[in-house]
Amino acid sequence: MAETSNPTVVIFMGSDSDWPVMGKASQVLDEFGVVHLAIVSSAHRSHDRTVRMARTFTRRGTRVFIAGAGAAAHLAGALAAVTPRPVIGVPLAASPLAGLDSLLSTAQMPGGVPVACTAIGEAGAKNAALLAVQILALSDRRLEARLLAYRDAMEKDVVRKDAALQRQRRGPSRRVGAGRGKLGP
Ligand code: RP5
């Protein structure tokens, strides 16, 4: 992760226990060369510090905030309350409710203070970073080209996996889905 006091994206997490999942967002931002920081600061346990930091990074020019939190997840909303920059919330499965609590508390913002909300967990962390890249790419053609290349690589990967499956099904043992009819196309 690039160290900087002027990060383009800041990833906030409610706890260090969120890092194994939120690290996926950082990995994607690294892949796209987006300068970012990851910070542990809670909406509840360190409220004033979180608000202070959000204001400081906004002043310094941070373009997008990502907030990963579990349980009664108010982190994304707390950031959105004090910054005009887009905030993307990632609900995390950190309680016996397995993320449903954080999904609802992140997504159900009252009218006037929007938060973009991704899926629960790793897919959500990855998509939060990709959405941040898409927002940045609005004013960065090179970043947009990298996004298109990323999608192209994803499609090629699907095609490769399908070709492997078809080869396997044509083989002597017909292990995958044997006897369940032909898999298209
Ligand atoms: C939330 O509570 C954090 O974002 C974390 O997902 C959850 C549990 O935190 P710890 O008790 O593991 O610090 O605020």
PDB file of N, CA and C in Angstrom, residues 12 28 64 72 74 129 132 139 172:
ATOM      1  N   PHE A  12     -11.917   3.041   5.742  1.00  0.00           N
ATOM      2  CA  PHE A  12     -12.098   3.010   7.190  1.00  0.00           C
ATOM      3  C   PHE A  12     -12.638   1.637   7.581  1.00  0.00           C
ATOM      4  N   VAL A  28      -7.406  -4.658  -4.402  1.00  0.00           N
ATOM      5  CA  VAL A  28      -7.928  -4.206  -5.700  1.00  0.00           C
ATOM      6  C   VAL A  28      -7.413  -2.797  -6.010  1.00  0.00           C
ATOM      7  N   VAL A  64     -12.848   9.481  -2.568  1.00  0.00           N
ATOM      8  CA  VAL A  64     -13.855   8.471  -2.217  1.00  0.00           C
ATOM      9  C   VAL A  64     -13.481   7.829  -0.875  1.00  0.00           C
ATOM     10  N   ALA A  72     -24.040  -3.321  14.378  1.00  0.00           N
ATOM     11  CA  ALA A  72     -24.803  -2.078  14.128  1.00  0.00           C
ATOM     12  C   ALA A  72     -23.869  -1.120  13.404  1.00  0.00           C
ATOM     13  N   HIS A  74     -22.598   1.745  11.701  1.00  0.00           N
ATOM     14  CA  HIS A  74     -22.912   3.152  11.445  1.00  0.00           C
ATOM     15  C   HIS A  74     -21.736   3.926  10.864  1.00  0.00           C
ATOM     16  N   ALA A 129     -14.085  -1.390  -3.784  1.00  0.00           N
ATOM     17  CA  ALA A 129     -12.877  -0.853  -4.412  1.00  0.00           C
ATOM     18  C   ALA A 129     -13.107  -0.621  -5.903  1.00  0.00           C
ATOM     19  N   ALA A 132     -15.176   2.416  -6.390  1.00  0.00           N
ATOM     20  CA  ALA A 132     -14.335   3.604  -6.180  1.00  0.00           C
ATOM     21  C   ALA A 132     -13.506   3.878  -7.434  1.00  0.00           C
ATOM     22  N   SER A 139     -13.081  10.749 -14.454  1.00  0.00           N
ATOM     23  CA  SER A 139     -12.219  11.862 -14.888  1.00  0.00           C
ATOM     24  C   SER A 139     -10.798  11.371 -15.169  1.00  0.00           C
ATOM     25  N   PRO A 172     -13.408 -39.454 -21.412  1.00  0.00           N
ATOM     26  CA  PRO A 172     -13.973 -40.797 -21.209  1.00  0.00           C
ATOM     27  C   PRO A 172     -14.822 -40.921 -19.941  1.00  0.00           C
TER      28      PRO A 172
END
